[in-house]
Amino acid sequence: MKYFKELLLLSNIKRMSHIKINNDYVPSIPKIKDFNSYLLKEYSKEDVDKALDISEKTYEQIEDSQNLTAVTIFDKEYPDNLKDLGAKAPPFLYVIGNYKILSKPNIGVIGTRKPSLDTQNFEYKFVHDIIMDFERVIVSGFALGCDKIAHTAAVDIGEPTIAVMPNGINKISPENNIGLAKLIVNNEGCLISGFKPNSDVNQSNYSIRNQYVASLSDGIFVGQCSTDSGTMETVDYARRLNRKLACFLPEDCGSDDFTGSKLILNKYRHQSIRVDNEGDVSRFIQFLESKPKKRDYQSTLLDFI
């Protein structure tokens, strides 16, 4: 929680963005002796005092909690992958559970909330094998469907998983995942959030959560998706961040919607591979660790500013 008080105070000042915190304050925070006085050069005493009051209450809440903590961009436990977001990286993360796994080798798992039965069966076994054979931590967005299958595959064998939440760390959404949240923490995994405590889910939060999943992950497995899904947004973030992708695509899709999966494999063929059998786990890991042959994307860093 290095310099957490300062970062927390900044985050509670009206209209203060992550971009401004990272660009204007993160480089200088360690050099400032009286941070409150420093802020009064730019902000009114009323704004600073109000932010300070909110921040002190949040800080006390964390100090009184056995499981809740914060990992700041100054901490060694802060995942390097998230720094690929540049100025849009969260200056700190709220964490419930084992924050030490945030920098371990991982695989992100994303996909539709309504996967086909074939997808459910394949994804569960695929994720299971990634964990058991390659000791990768599973990262996902804590939604229903493909996300929940990924987290469940981990906790079923007593292994850690990282759930990236689209709301305040003290709110479990959807409520159907309350039991799963407890299992994740009990199995040395963690819940993480870049949003203020008590904040509800909204559409922009989902987009930010998707950025965090894409950035935090070493590589991405797509269970199933359509072309107009939120999964495709995460894929686009992953593509811009140079994350490699694996897409499940059965020989016979029947009436199930795999249009997004097909688009990924066709459009980003140098950055993605198709998987449809158990042996493809090893092939995906090898692909993940290989150097790219050719870039079919425009940037090696995320640039959404």
Short mmCIF file of C-alpha atoms in Angstrom, two decimals:
data_model
loop_
_atom_site.label_atom_id
_atom_site.label_comp_id
_atom_site.label_asym_id
_atom_site.label_seq_id
_atom_site.Cartn_x
_atom_site.Cartn_y
_atom_site.Cartn_z
CA MET A 1 0.00 0.00 0.00
CA LYS A 2 2.89 2.33 -0.76
CA TYR A 3 1.66 5.93 -1.18
CA PHE A 4 -1.90 4.64 -1.04
CA LYS A 5 -3.12 7.56 1.09
CA GLU A 6 -1.88 10.04 -1.50
CA LEU A 7 -3.35 8.13 -4.44
CA LEU A 8 -6.62 7.58 -2.60
CA LEU A 9 -6.89 11.28 -1.87
CA LEU A 10 -6.29 12.14 -5.51
CA SER A 11 -8.91 9.64 -6.68
CA ASN A 12 -11.54 11.34 -4.52
CA ILE A 13 -10.96 14.85 -5.82
CA LYS A 14 -13.76 15.94 -8.12
CA ARG A 15 -13.12 15.26 -11.83
CA MET A 16 -9.72 13.68 -11.16
CA SER A 17 -8.99 10.99 -13.78
CA HIS A 18 -6.50 8.15 -13.83
CA ILE A 19 -4.78 9.89 -16.72
CA LYS A 20 -4.17 13.04 -14.70
CA ILE A 21 -3.05 11.06 -11.63
CA ASN A 22 -0.57 9.01 -13.64
CA ASN A 23 0.75 11.87 -15.77
CA ASP A 24 0.81 14.73 -13.26
CA TYR A 25 1.24 13.16 -9.84
CA VAL A 26 2.67 9.62 -9.88
CA PRO A 27 6.16 10.78 -10.97
CA SER A 28 6.33 13.40 -8.20
CA ILE A 29 4.49 11.82 -5.25
CA PRO A 30 7.65 10.34 -3.64
CA LYS A 31 9.29 13.77 -3.66
CA ILE A 32 6.43 15.71 -2.00
CA LYS A 33 6.73 16.10 1.78
CA ASP A 34 3.37 17.77 2.53
CA PHE A 35 0.96 16.36 -0.01
CA ASN A 36 -2.16 18.13 1.26
CA SER A 37 -0.49 21.54 1.04
CA TYR A 38 0.80 20.65 -2.40
CA LEU A 39 -2.76 19.99 -3.64
CA LEU A 40 -3.96 23.37 -2.35
CA LYS A 41 -1.87 25.02 -5.05
CA GLU A 42 -4.29 23.67 -7.66
CA TYR A 43 -7.51 22.84 -5.79
CA SER A 44 -9.70 24.68 -3.32
CA LYS A 45 -9.53 23.86 0.39
CA GLU A 46 -13.16 22.76 0.20
CA ASP A 47 -12.40 20.20 -2.55
CA VAL A 48 -9.31 18.88 -0.76
CA ASP A 49 -11.04 18.64 2.64
CA LYS A 50 -14.01 16.80 1.12
CA ALA A 51 -11.74 14.33 -0.67
CA LEU A 52 -9.69 13.89 2.49
CA ASP A 53 -12.80 13.03 4.53
CA ILE A 54 -13.90 10.37 2.04
CA SER A 55 -10.38 8.98 1.76
CA GLU A 56 -9.89 8.66 5.52
CA LYS A 57 -13.10 6.67 5.86
CA THR A 58 -12.05 4.30 3.05
CA TYR A 59 -8.58 3.92 4.54
CA GLU A 60 -10.03 3.06 7.95
CA GLN A 61 -12.31 0.49 6.31
CA ILE A 62 -9.30 -1.23 4.75
CA GLU A 63 -7.28 -1.13 7.96
CA ASP A 64 -10.15 -2.74 9.87
CA SER A 65 -10.60 -5.52 7.31
CA GLN A 66 -8.77 -8.83 7.42
CA ASN A 67 -9.10 -9.57 3.70
CA LEU A 68 -9.39 -6.18 1.98
CA THR A 69 -6.23 -4.37 0.94
CA ALA A 70 -4.91 -2.12 -1.81
CA VAL A 71 -2.03 -2.63 -4.21
CA THR A 72 -0.63 0.60 -5.64
CA ILE A 73 1.39 1.27 -8.75
CA PHE A 74 4.36 1.84 -6.41
CA ASP A 75 4.13 -1.67 -4.91
CA LYS A 76 6.21 -4.56 -6.24
CA GLU A 77 3.04 -6.69 -6.25
CA TYR A 78 1.38 -4.40 -8.80
CA PRO A 79 1.20 -6.41 -12.06
CA ASP A 80 3.52 -5.15 -14.79
CA ASN A 81 0.98 -6.18 -17.43
CA LEU A 82 -1.44 -3.48 -16.26
CA LYS A 83 1.21 -0.84 -16.90
CA ASP A 84 0.77 -1.55 -20.61
CA LEU A 85 -2.34 0.61 -20.32
CA GLY A 86 -0.05 3.60 -19.91
CA ALA A 87 -1.76 6.61 -18.34
CA LYS A 88 -5.05 4.70 -18.20
CA ALA A 89 -3.66 2.09 -15.81
CA PRO A 90 -5.40 2.09 -12.42
CA PRO A 91 -3.11 3.87 -9.91
CA PHE A 92 -4.17 1.25 -7.38
CA LEU A 93 -6.36 -1.82 -7.09
CA TYR A 94 -8.67 -2.84 -4.28
CA VAL A 95 -8.07 -6.52 -3.53
CA ILE A 96 -9.87 -9.12 -1.45
CA GLY A 97 -7.79 -12.24 -1.06
CA ASN A 98 -4.31 -13.22 -2.13
CA TYR A 99 -2.81 -10.24 -3.98
CA LYS A 100 0.51 -12.07 -4.40
CA ILE A 101 -0.87 -14.00 -7.39
CA LEU A 102 -1.41 -10.83 -9.46
CA SER A 103 2.01 -11.09 -11.09
CA LYS A 104 2.06 -14.85 -11.62
CA PRO A 105 1.90 -16.29 -15.18
CA ASN A 106 -1.73 -16.38 -16.22
CA ILE A 107 -4.30 -16.88 -18.94
CA GLY A 108 -7.35 -14.68 -19.42
CA VAL A 109 -10.64 -16.41 -20.24
CA ILE A 110 -13.53 -14.51 -21.82
CA GLY A 111 -16.72 -15.25 -23.71
CA THR A 112 -20.48 -15.10 -23.92
CA ARG A 113 -22.80 -15.26 -20.94
CA LYS A 114 -24.78 -17.95 -22.75
CA PRO A 115 -22.30 -20.50 -24.10
CA SER A 116 -23.42 -23.63 -25.91
CA LEU A 117 -23.16 -26.98 -24.16
CA ASP A 118 -20.16 -27.86 -26.35
CA THR A 119 -18.44 -24.64 -25.30
CA GLN A 120 -19.16 -25.24 -21.62
CA ASN A 121 -17.69 -28.74 -21.72
CA PHE A 122 -14.67 -27.80 -23.80
CA GLU A 123 -13.85 -24.65 -21.83
CA TYR A 124 -14.03 -26.37 -18.46
CA LYS A 125 -11.61 -29.11 -19.55
CA PHE A 126 -9.35 -26.67 -21.44
CA VAL A 127 -9.03 -24.36 -18.43
CA HIS A 128 -8.51 -27.33 -16.12
CA ASP A 129 -5.60 -28.53 -18.25
CA ILE A 130 -4.04 -25.05 -18.46
CA ILE A 131 -3.99 -24.91 -14.67
CA MET A 132 -2.82 -28.46 -14.01
CA ASP A 133 -0.29 -28.85 -16.83
CA PHE A 134 1.12 -25.31 -17.03
CA GLU A 135 0.39 -23.83 -13.59
CA ARG A 136 -1.24 -20.73 -15.02
CA VAL A 137 -3.53 -18.55 -12.90
CA ILE A 138 -6.89 -17.94 -14.56
CA VAL A 139 -8.05 -14.34 -15.04
CA SER A 140 -11.65 -13.54 -15.92
CA GLY A 141 -14.34 -10.91 -15.56
CA PHE A 142 -16.60 -12.55 -12.95
CA ALA A 143 -19.67 -12.53 -15.23
CA LEU A 144 -22.03 -15.44 -15.82
CA GLY A 145 -21.37 -17.92 -18.61
CA CYS A 146 -17.79 -18.34 -19.84
CA ASP A 147 -16.33 -16.23 -17.02
CA LYS A 148 -18.03 -18.27 -14.32
CA ILE A 149 -16.99 -21.55 -15.94
CA ALA A 150 -13.36 -20.40 -15.92
CA HIS A 151 -13.38 -19.40 -12.24
CA THR A 152 -15.28 -22.57 -11.31
CA ALA A 153 -12.78 -24.81 -13.11
CA ALA A 154 -10.06 -23.30 -10.92
CA VAL A 155 -11.81 -23.51 -7.55
CA ASP A 156 -13.05 -27.04 -8.25
CA ILE A 157 -9.44 -28.23 -8.10
CA GLY A 158 -8.45 -25.89 -5.30
CA GLU A 159 -6.38 -23.53 -7.43
CA PRO A 160 -6.33 -19.70 -7.40
CA THR A 161 -8.09 -17.49 -9.90
CA ILE A 162 -8.36 -13.71 -10.33
CA ALA A 163 -11.83 -12.17 -10.67
CA VAL A 164 -11.81 -8.67 -12.18
CA MET A 165 -14.94 -6.89 -10.98
CA PRO A 166 -16.90 -4.15 -12.82
CA ASN A 167 -18.05 -2.46 -9.60
CA GLY A 168 -16.97 -1.65 -6.05
CA ILE A 169 -14.97 -4.38 -4.32
CA ASN A 170 -17.56 -4.65 -1.52
CA LYS A 171 -20.42 -5.46 -3.90
CA ILE A 172 -20.81 -8.87 -5.50
CA SER A 173 -22.47 -8.64 -8.91
CA PRO A 174 -24.21 -10.68 -10.14
CA GLU A 175 -25.62 -11.94 -6.84
CA ASN A 176 -25.50 -15.49 -8.23
CA ASN A 177 -21.72 -15.29 -7.82
CA ILE A 178 -21.68 -14.66 -4.05
CA GLY A 179 -20.85 -18.29 -3.32
CA LEU A 180 -18.24 -18.34 -6.06
CA ALA A 181 -16.59 -15.22 -4.64
CA LYS A 182 -16.14 -16.94 -1.27
CA LEU A 183 -14.66 -20.02 -2.94
CA ILE A 184 -12.21 -17.89 -4.93
CA VAL A 185 -10.90 -16.19 -1.79
CA ASN A 186 -10.80 -19.46 0.19
CA ASN A 187 -8.68 -21.05 -2.55
CA GLU A 188 -5.96 -18.37 -2.36
CA GLY A 189 -7.41 -16.46 -5.29
CA CYS A 190 -8.56 -12.86 -5.25
CA LEU A 191 -11.22 -10.39 -6.28
CA ILE A 192 -9.89 -7.12 -7.67
CA SER A 193 -11.47 -3.79 -8.58
CA GLY A 194 -10.29 -0.43 -9.81
CA PHE A 195 -13.57 1.21 -8.81
CA LYS A 196 -14.48 3.04 -5.63
CA PRO A 197 -16.13 1.01 -2.84
CA ASN A 198 -19.93 1.00 -3.03
CA SER A 199 -19.91 1.91 -6.73
CA ASP A 200 -22.53 0.12 -8.83
CA VAL A 201 -22.13 -1.44 -12.24
CA ASN A 202 -22.72 0.74 -15.29
CA GLN A 203 -21.92 0.38 -18.97
CA SER A 204 -18.68 2.35 -18.84
CA ASN A 205 -17.51 0.18 -15.94
CA TYR A 206 -17.86 -2.92 -18.11
CA SER A 207 -15.66 -1.34 -20.75
CA ILE A 208 -12.98 -0.44 -18.20
CA ARG A 209 -13.20 -3.93 -16.67
CA ASN A 210 -12.66 -5.38 -20.14
CA GLN A 211 -9.51 -3.27 -20.55
CA TYR A 212 -8.19 -4.55 -17.24
CA VAL A 213 -8.85 -8.19 -18.14
CA ALA A 214 -7.13 -7.80 -21.51
CA SER A 215 -4.15 -5.98 -20.05
CA LEU A 216 -3.69 -8.17 -16.97
CA SER A 217 -3.66 -11.37 -19.06
CA ASP A 218 -0.55 -12.88 -20.67
CA GLY A 219 -2.79 -14.39 -23.34
CA ILE A 220 -6.52 -14.83 -23.93
CA PHE A 221 -8.73 -17.88 -24.45
CA VAL A 222 -12.09 -17.03 -26.06
CA GLY A 223 -14.73 -19.61 -25.23
CA GLN A 224 -17.40 -18.35 -27.59
CA CYS A 225 -18.65 -14.99 -28.80
CA SER A 226 -20.75 -13.19 -31.38
CA THR A 227 -19.61 -10.19 -33.40
CA ASP A 228 -21.72 -7.73 -31.40
CA SER A 229 -20.69 -8.91 -27.91
CA GLY A 230 -18.71 -7.24 -25.14
CA THR A 231 -16.20 -10.04 -25.60
CA MET A 232 -15.20 -8.50 -28.92
CA GLU A 233 -14.37 -5.28 -27.09
CA THR A 234 -12.00 -7.20 -24.80
CA VAL A 235 -10.51 -8.89 -27.85
CA ASP A 236 -9.85 -5.50 -29.45
CA TYR A 237 -8.08 -4.29 -26.32
CA ALA A 238 -6.06 -7.52 -26.23
CA ARG A 239 -5.14 -7.17 -29.89
CA ARG A 240 -3.83 -3.63 -29.37
CA LEU A 241 -1.83 -4.83 -26.39
CA ASN A 242 -0.19 -7.63 -28.40
CA ARG A 243 -1.90 -10.39 -26.41
CA LYS A 244 -2.24 -13.64 -28.31
CA LEU A 245 -5.61 -15.34 -28.60
CA ALA A 246 -7.01 -18.85 -28.76
CA CYS A 247 -10.60 -19.37 -29.92
CA PHE A 248 -12.68 -22.47 -29.47
CA LEU A 249 -14.46 -23.23 -32.74
CA PRO A 250 -16.09 -26.65 -33.18
CA GLU A 251 -16.30 -28.31 -36.58
CA ASP A 252 -20.08 -28.17 -36.43
CA CYS A 253 -21.40 -24.96 -34.82
CA GLY A 254 -25.00 -25.90 -35.55
CA SER A 255 -27.29 -23.00 -34.64
CA ASP A 256 -24.89 -21.66 -31.98
CA ASP A 257 -23.42 -18.20 -32.54
CA PHE A 258 -19.65 -18.32 -33.07
CA THR A 259 -19.57 -15.37 -35.48
CA GLY A 260 -17.17 -13.40 -33.28
CA SER A 261 -14.84 -16.36 -32.90
CA LYS A 262 -14.75 -16.83 -36.68
CA LEU A 263 -14.04 -13.13 -37.20
CA ILE A 264 -11.11 -13.19 -34.76
CA LEU A 265 -9.52 -16.20 -36.45
CA ASN A 266 -9.96 -14.70 -39.94
CA LYS A 267 -9.09 -11.06 -39.25
CA TYR A 268 -6.32 -11.53 -36.69
CA ARG A 269 -4.87 -14.78 -37.99
CA HIS A 270 -1.28 -13.92 -37.01
CA GLN A 271 -2.35 -13.21 -33.46
CA SER A 272 -4.80 -16.06 -32.89
CA ILE A 273 -5.16 -19.82 -33.20
CA ARG A 274 -8.13 -22.13 -33.33
CA VAL A 275 -8.55 -24.80 -30.65
CA ASP A 276 -11.05 -27.63 -30.69
CA ASN A 277 -9.45 -30.62 -28.97
CA GLU A 278 -7.65 -31.39 -25.71
CA GLY A 279 -4.17 -31.51 -27.27
CA ASP A 280 -4.51 -27.89 -28.30
CA VAL A 281 -3.67 -26.69 -24.78
CA SER A 282 0.05 -27.36 -25.34
CA ARG A 283 -0.15 -25.80 -28.79
CA PHE A 284 -1.71 -22.66 -27.36
CA ILE A 285 0.98 -22.29 -24.69
CA GLN A 286 3.69 -22.75 -27.33
CA PHE A 287 1.99 -20.16 -29.52
CA LEU A 288 1.74 -17.82 -26.55
CA GLU A 289 5.46 -18.06 -25.87
CA SER A 290 6.56 -17.76 -29.51
CA LYS A 291 7.60 -14.52 -31.16
CA PRO A 292 5.02 -12.94 -33.50
CA LYS A 293 5.67 -13.63 -37.19
CA LYS A 294 3.91 -10.54 -38.43
CA ARG A 295 1.90 -7.68 -37.00
CA ASP A 296 -1.61 -7.23 -38.29
CA TYR A 297 -2.41 -4.57 -35.71
CA GLN A 298 -1.43 -0.93 -35.55
CA SER A 299 0.18 -0.42 -32.16
CA THR A 300 2.21 -2.29 -29.56
CA LEU A 301 0.76 -0.13 -26.78
CA LEU A 302 -2.82 0.68 -25.91
CA ASP A 303 -3.84 4.13 -27.06
CA PHE A 304 -7.44 5.02 -26.31
CA ILE A 305 -6.81 8.55 -25.10
#
